[in-house]
Amino acid sequence: MRGLVALLAALSCAAPAGRAAAPGAALSSNAIKGPPPGAAAEASAAPAPPFDGSNKAPPAATRQPFPCAEDEDCGPEEFCGGAARGGGAPLCLGCRRRRKRCLRDAMCCPGMACSNGLCTPLEPPHGAAEPEETGTEALPRRTPAPAWIPTAKGEEGDFCLRSSDCAAGLCCARHFWSKICKPVLREGQVCTRHRRKGAHGLEIFQRCPCSEGLACRLQREHGPADPARLHTCQSVL
């Protein structure tokens, strides 16, 4: 009889314990599951991406940085940057655009230069104007030619400035309001004798002087009372 009572008491105590364990099992099934034991070790062992000190996004996973020794080893829009953390060879990095930090011109993209630590677009020279886009090719501007350029000795009737501009046997004399090359007077031709220096500048039709060895003198055939009083080129002998 005592053994039966002890068995019933043991069964009554075991039933509440089983019912209490059920809520605990349900709670553990809804709890946040942690990573597997080996996942933390694998995450900590992953290498850090290379850091070049810029604010650019890291390169895509499909593109592997190329090791380099100088800027010429990299592409046209790349430069040889710093190595990854922990040492190693430098890597080719993408060029930096406008207003990005730089240390040298090679770090900036084409068309820019490193100025005051920032990539700045290159400016055209001061005063240089960009050519306008037109349908035809720009022709060189022609400079206006001067009014008169002596290329050779002038002939009779050619415009001149001085007697040295005319050929041999000619002189530069006034004709209306300009000067032309006229023949030097020969013996017997009418000449103009100037009594005071500088008077020939008032003549509109100026004559050349007499040839060498001749002088402008009063013609002897005319008397002192002759109103013409012509002067001709006469021999000085």
Short mmCIF file of C-alpha atoms in Angstrom, two decimals:
data_model
loop_
_atom_site.label_atom_id
_atom_site.label_comp_id
_atom_site.label_asym_id
_atom_site.label_seq_id
_atom_site.Cartn_x
_atom_site.Cartn_y
_atom_site.Cartn_z
CA MET A 1 0.00 0.00 0.00
CA ARG A 2 2.78 2.43 0.80
CA GLY A 3 4.49 1.64 -2.49
CA LEU A 4 1.36 2.58 -4.48
CA VAL A 5 1.07 5.97 -2.72
CA ALA A 6 4.72 6.78 -3.46
CA LEU A 7 4.26 5.96 -7.15
CA LEU A 8 1.25 8.31 -7.48
CA ALA A 9 3.14 11.13 -5.77
CA ALA A 10 6.04 10.75 -8.18
CA LEU A 11 3.74 10.90 -11.22
CA SER A 12 1.97 14.05 -9.94
CA CYS A 13 5.32 15.87 -9.57
CA ALA A 14 6.62 14.91 -13.05
CA ALA A 15 3.54 16.21 -14.95
CA PRO A 16 3.94 20.03 -14.13
CA ALA A 17 7.64 19.89 -15.00
CA GLY A 18 6.85 18.58 -18.51
CA ARG A 19 4.18 21.22 -19.08
CA ALA A 20 6.60 23.98 -17.98
CA ALA A 21 9.30 22.87 -20.45
CA ALA A 22 7.03 23.29 -23.48
CA PRO A 23 6.82 27.16 -23.43
CA GLY A 24 10.57 27.33 -23.11
CA ALA A 25 11.02 25.24 -26.24
CA ALA A 26 8.61 27.49 -28.18
CA LEU A 27 10.49 30.61 -27.07
CA SER A 28 13.81 29.25 -28.20
CA SER A 29 12.44 28.53 -31.71
CA ASN A 30 11.47 32.24 -32.19
CA ALA A 31 14.75 33.68 -30.85
CA ILE A 32 17.37 35.41 -33.19
CA LYS A 33 19.78 32.83 -34.38
CA GLY A 34 23.47 33.76 -34.16
CA PRO A 35 26.11 33.00 -36.81
CA PRO A 36 27.67 29.59 -36.99
CA PRO A 37 30.74 29.12 -34.84
CA GLY A 38 33.22 29.39 -37.78
CA ALA A 39 31.64 32.42 -39.49
CA ALA A 40 33.21 35.01 -37.16
CA ALA A 41 36.66 33.63 -37.79
CA GLU A 42 36.19 33.74 -41.59
CA ALA A 43 34.91 37.36 -41.52
CA SER A 44 37.86 38.56 -39.45
CA ALA A 45 40.31 36.85 -41.80
CA ALA A 46 39.02 38.70 -44.95
CA PRO A 47 41.63 41.25 -46.20
CA ALA A 48 40.76 44.97 -46.14
CA PRO A 49 40.49 46.77 -49.54
CA PRO A 50 43.39 49.06 -50.52
CA PHE A 51 43.10 52.61 -49.19
CA ASP A 52 44.51 55.49 -51.27
CA GLY A 53 43.47 58.38 -49.02
CA SER A 54 40.83 59.76 -51.42
CA ASN A 55 37.07 60.01 -51.08
CA LYS A 56 36.46 57.90 -54.18
CA ALA A 57 34.40 54.74 -54.02
CA PRO A 58 36.41 51.53 -53.99
CA PRO A 59 36.79 49.79 -57.38
CA ALA A 60 34.31 47.17 -58.43
CA ALA A 61 34.84 43.58 -57.34
CA THR A 62 35.36 42.49 -60.95
CA ARG A 63 38.31 44.92 -61.49
CA GLN A 64 41.57 44.03 -59.84
CA PRO A 65 44.05 46.89 -59.20
CA PHE A 66 47.19 46.54 -61.28
CA PRO A 67 50.53 46.86 -59.47
CA CYS A 68 52.83 49.61 -60.78
CA ALA A 69 56.14 51.32 -60.19
CA GLU A 70 55.44 54.69 -61.87
CA ASP A 71 52.59 56.56 -63.56
CA GLU A 72 53.65 55.36 -67.04
CA ASP A 73 52.78 51.79 -66.06
CA CYS A 74 49.08 52.70 -65.71
CA GLY A 75 46.36 53.53 -68.23
CA PRO A 76 45.57 56.97 -69.71
CA GLU A 77 43.09 57.83 -66.93
CA GLU A 78 45.01 56.23 -64.05
CA PHE A 79 47.98 57.02 -61.86
CA CYS A 80 50.30 54.99 -59.69
CA GLY A 81 48.95 55.48 -56.17
CA GLY A 82 49.83 54.35 -52.67
CA ALA A 83 50.05 50.75 -51.58
CA ALA A 84 47.44 48.93 -49.54
CA ARG A 85 47.56 48.90 -45.76
CA GLY A 86 50.24 46.65 -44.44
CA GLY A 87 52.73 47.39 -47.23
CA GLY A 88 53.02 45.98 -50.71
CA ALA A 89 53.52 47.30 -54.24
CA PRO A 90 51.68 50.50 -55.32
CA LEU A 91 48.53 50.05 -57.40
CA CYS A 92 47.07 51.83 -60.47
CA LEU A 93 44.16 53.98 -59.32
CA GLY A 94 41.55 55.95 -61.30
CA CYS A 95 42.33 59.60 -62.02
CA ARG A 96 40.76 62.26 -59.85
CA ARG A 97 38.27 64.72 -61.22
CA ARG A 98 37.68 68.40 -60.61
CA ARG A 99 38.04 69.74 -57.06
CA LYS A 100 39.52 66.45 -55.80
CA ARG A 101 42.67 66.40 -53.69
CA CYS A 102 45.96 65.72 -55.44
CA LEU A 103 49.71 65.81 -54.97
CA ARG A 104 50.87 66.01 -58.61
CA ASP A 105 49.46 66.56 -62.10
CA ALA A 106 49.47 62.85 -62.98
CA MET A 107 46.82 62.21 -60.33
CA CYS A 108 44.27 64.42 -62.16
CA CYS A 109 42.23 63.39 -65.18
CA PRO A 110 43.22 64.62 -68.67
CA GLY A 111 42.61 68.33 -69.18
CA MET A 112 43.32 69.22 -65.54
CA ALA A 113 46.36 69.99 -63.41
CA CYS A 114 47.09 69.85 -59.70
CA SER A 115 46.90 73.42 -58.37
CA ASN A 116 47.01 74.21 -54.64
CA GLY A 117 46.33 70.59 -53.81
CA LEU A 118 43.17 70.36 -55.96
CA CYS A 119 42.57 69.15 -59.51
CA THR A 120 41.77 72.26 -61.54
CA PRO A 121 40.86 72.52 -65.26
CA LEU A 122 43.57 73.94 -67.46
CA GLU A 123 42.87 77.51 -68.54
CA PRO A 124 43.82 78.92 -71.99
CA PRO A 125 46.62 81.53 -72.10
CA HIS A 126 45.63 85.04 -71.05
CA GLY A 127 44.17 86.95 -73.99
CA ALA A 128 43.86 83.91 -76.23
CA ALA A 129 40.44 83.69 -77.83
CA GLU A 130 38.97 80.38 -78.83
CA PRO A 131 38.40 80.14 -82.59
CA GLU A 132 34.80 80.25 -83.65
CA GLU A 133 33.45 77.13 -85.27
CA THR A 134 32.55 78.04 -88.82
CA GLY A 135 31.93 76.04 -91.92
CA THR A 136 34.99 77.40 -93.73
CA GLU A 137 38.61 77.38 -92.72
CA ALA A 138 39.81 80.65 -91.23
CA LEU A 139 42.09 82.50 -93.64
CA PRO A 140 45.10 84.48 -92.41
CA ARG A 141 44.44 88.18 -92.07
CA ARG A 142 46.10 90.23 -94.78
CA THR A 143 47.97 93.30 -93.65
CA PRO A 144 47.23 96.41 -95.72
CA ALA A 145 50.07 97.36 -98.02
CA PRO A 146 51.48 100.88 -97.73
CA ALA A 147 50.43 103.45 -100.27
CA TRP A 148 53.72 103.28 -102.15
CA ILE A 149 56.70 100.92 -101.88
CA PRO A 150 59.66 101.47 -104.23
CA THR A 151 60.59 98.10 -105.65
CA ALA A 152 62.84 99.38 -108.48
CA LYS A 153 64.13 102.62 -109.89
CA GLY A 154 61.26 104.64 -111.30
CA GLU A 155 60.97 105.51 -114.96
CA GLU A 156 59.78 108.81 -116.42
CA GLY A 157 56.30 109.62 -115.10
CA ASP A 158 56.47 107.27 -112.10
CA PHE A 159 55.62 108.60 -108.65
CA CYS A 160 58.57 109.23 -106.35
CA LEU A 161 59.58 110.76 -103.06
CA ARG A 162 63.18 111.74 -103.82
CA SER A 163 65.53 111.76 -106.80
CA SER A 164 67.22 108.56 -105.60
CA ASP A 165 63.94 106.74 -106.36
CA CYS A 166 64.28 107.52 -110.07
CA ALA A 167 66.51 105.90 -112.67
CA ALA A 168 69.67 107.49 -114.04
CA GLY A 169 69.07 110.69 -116.02
CA LEU A 170 65.86 111.48 -114.08
CA CYS A 171 65.03 113.56 -111.04
CA CYS A 172 62.06 113.71 -108.69
CA ALA A 173 60.18 116.98 -109.34
CA ARG A 174 56.77 118.31 -108.33
CA HIS A 175 53.88 117.87 -110.77
CA PHE A 176 50.63 119.32 -109.45
CA TRP A 177 50.29 118.02 -105.88
CA SER A 178 52.55 114.99 -106.27
CA LYS A 179 56.07 114.22 -107.41
CA ILE A 180 57.07 112.24 -110.49
CA CYS A 181 60.30 111.27 -112.20
CA LYS A 182 61.23 113.81 -114.87
CA PRO A 183 64.26 113.93 -117.22
CA VAL A 184 67.25 116.01 -116.26
CA LEU A 185 67.57 119.09 -118.53
CA ARG A 186 70.06 119.01 -121.38
CA GLU A 187 71.97 121.86 -122.98
CA GLY A 188 69.70 124.49 -124.54
CA GLN A 189 66.55 123.50 -122.66
CA VAL A 190 64.68 126.09 -120.64
CA CYS A 191 65.47 125.94 -116.93
CA THR A 192 64.35 127.75 -113.80
CA ARG A 193 66.88 129.82 -111.88
CA HIS A 194 66.02 130.38 -108.23
CA ARG A 195 67.32 133.62 -106.76
CA ARG A 196 66.78 132.51 -103.15
CA LYS A 197 67.08 129.10 -101.59
CA GLY A 198 63.82 127.25 -101.09
CA ALA A 199 61.85 129.17 -103.71
CA HIS A 200 61.47 126.03 -105.89
CA GLY A 201 59.10 124.58 -103.31
CA LEU A 202 56.37 126.99 -104.47
CA GLU A 203 56.31 125.69 -108.06
CA ILE A 204 53.46 123.45 -109.19
CA PHE A 205 55.31 122.31 -112.34
CA GLN A 206 58.85 121.96 -111.16
CA ARG A 207 61.73 121.40 -113.59
CA CYS A 208 64.73 119.21 -113.03
CA PRO A 209 68.15 120.84 -112.76
CA CYS A 210 70.58 120.95 -115.65
CA SER A 211 72.77 117.98 -116.40
CA GLU A 212 76.29 117.73 -115.05
CA GLY A 213 78.62 120.32 -116.63
CA LEU A 214 75.74 122.71 -117.40
CA ALA A 215 74.44 125.76 -115.56
CA CYS A 216 71.13 127.64 -115.74
CA ARG A 217 71.98 131.08 -117.20
CA LEU A 218 70.19 133.91 -118.98
CA GLN A 219 69.98 133.27 -122.69
CA ARG A 220 72.51 135.52 -124.44
CA GLU A 221 70.51 136.05 -127.64
CA HIS A 222 67.94 138.13 -125.76
CA GLY A 223 68.68 141.71 -124.88
CA PRO A 224 68.47 143.19 -121.40
CA ALA A 225 65.07 144.70 -122.19
CA ASP A 226 63.57 141.41 -123.46
CA PRO A 227 60.56 140.65 -121.26
CA ALA A 228 60.94 136.91 -121.68
CA ARG A 229 64.38 136.74 -120.07
CA LEU A 230 64.58 132.99 -120.60
CA HIS A 231 67.13 130.92 -118.78
CA THR A 232 68.62 127.90 -120.47
CA CYS A 233 71.09 125.22 -119.57
CA GLN A 234 74.49 126.36 -120.84
CA SER A 235 77.95 124.92 -120.66
CA VAL A 236 80.04 126.20 -117.82
CA LEU A 237 83.19 126.18 -120.00
#
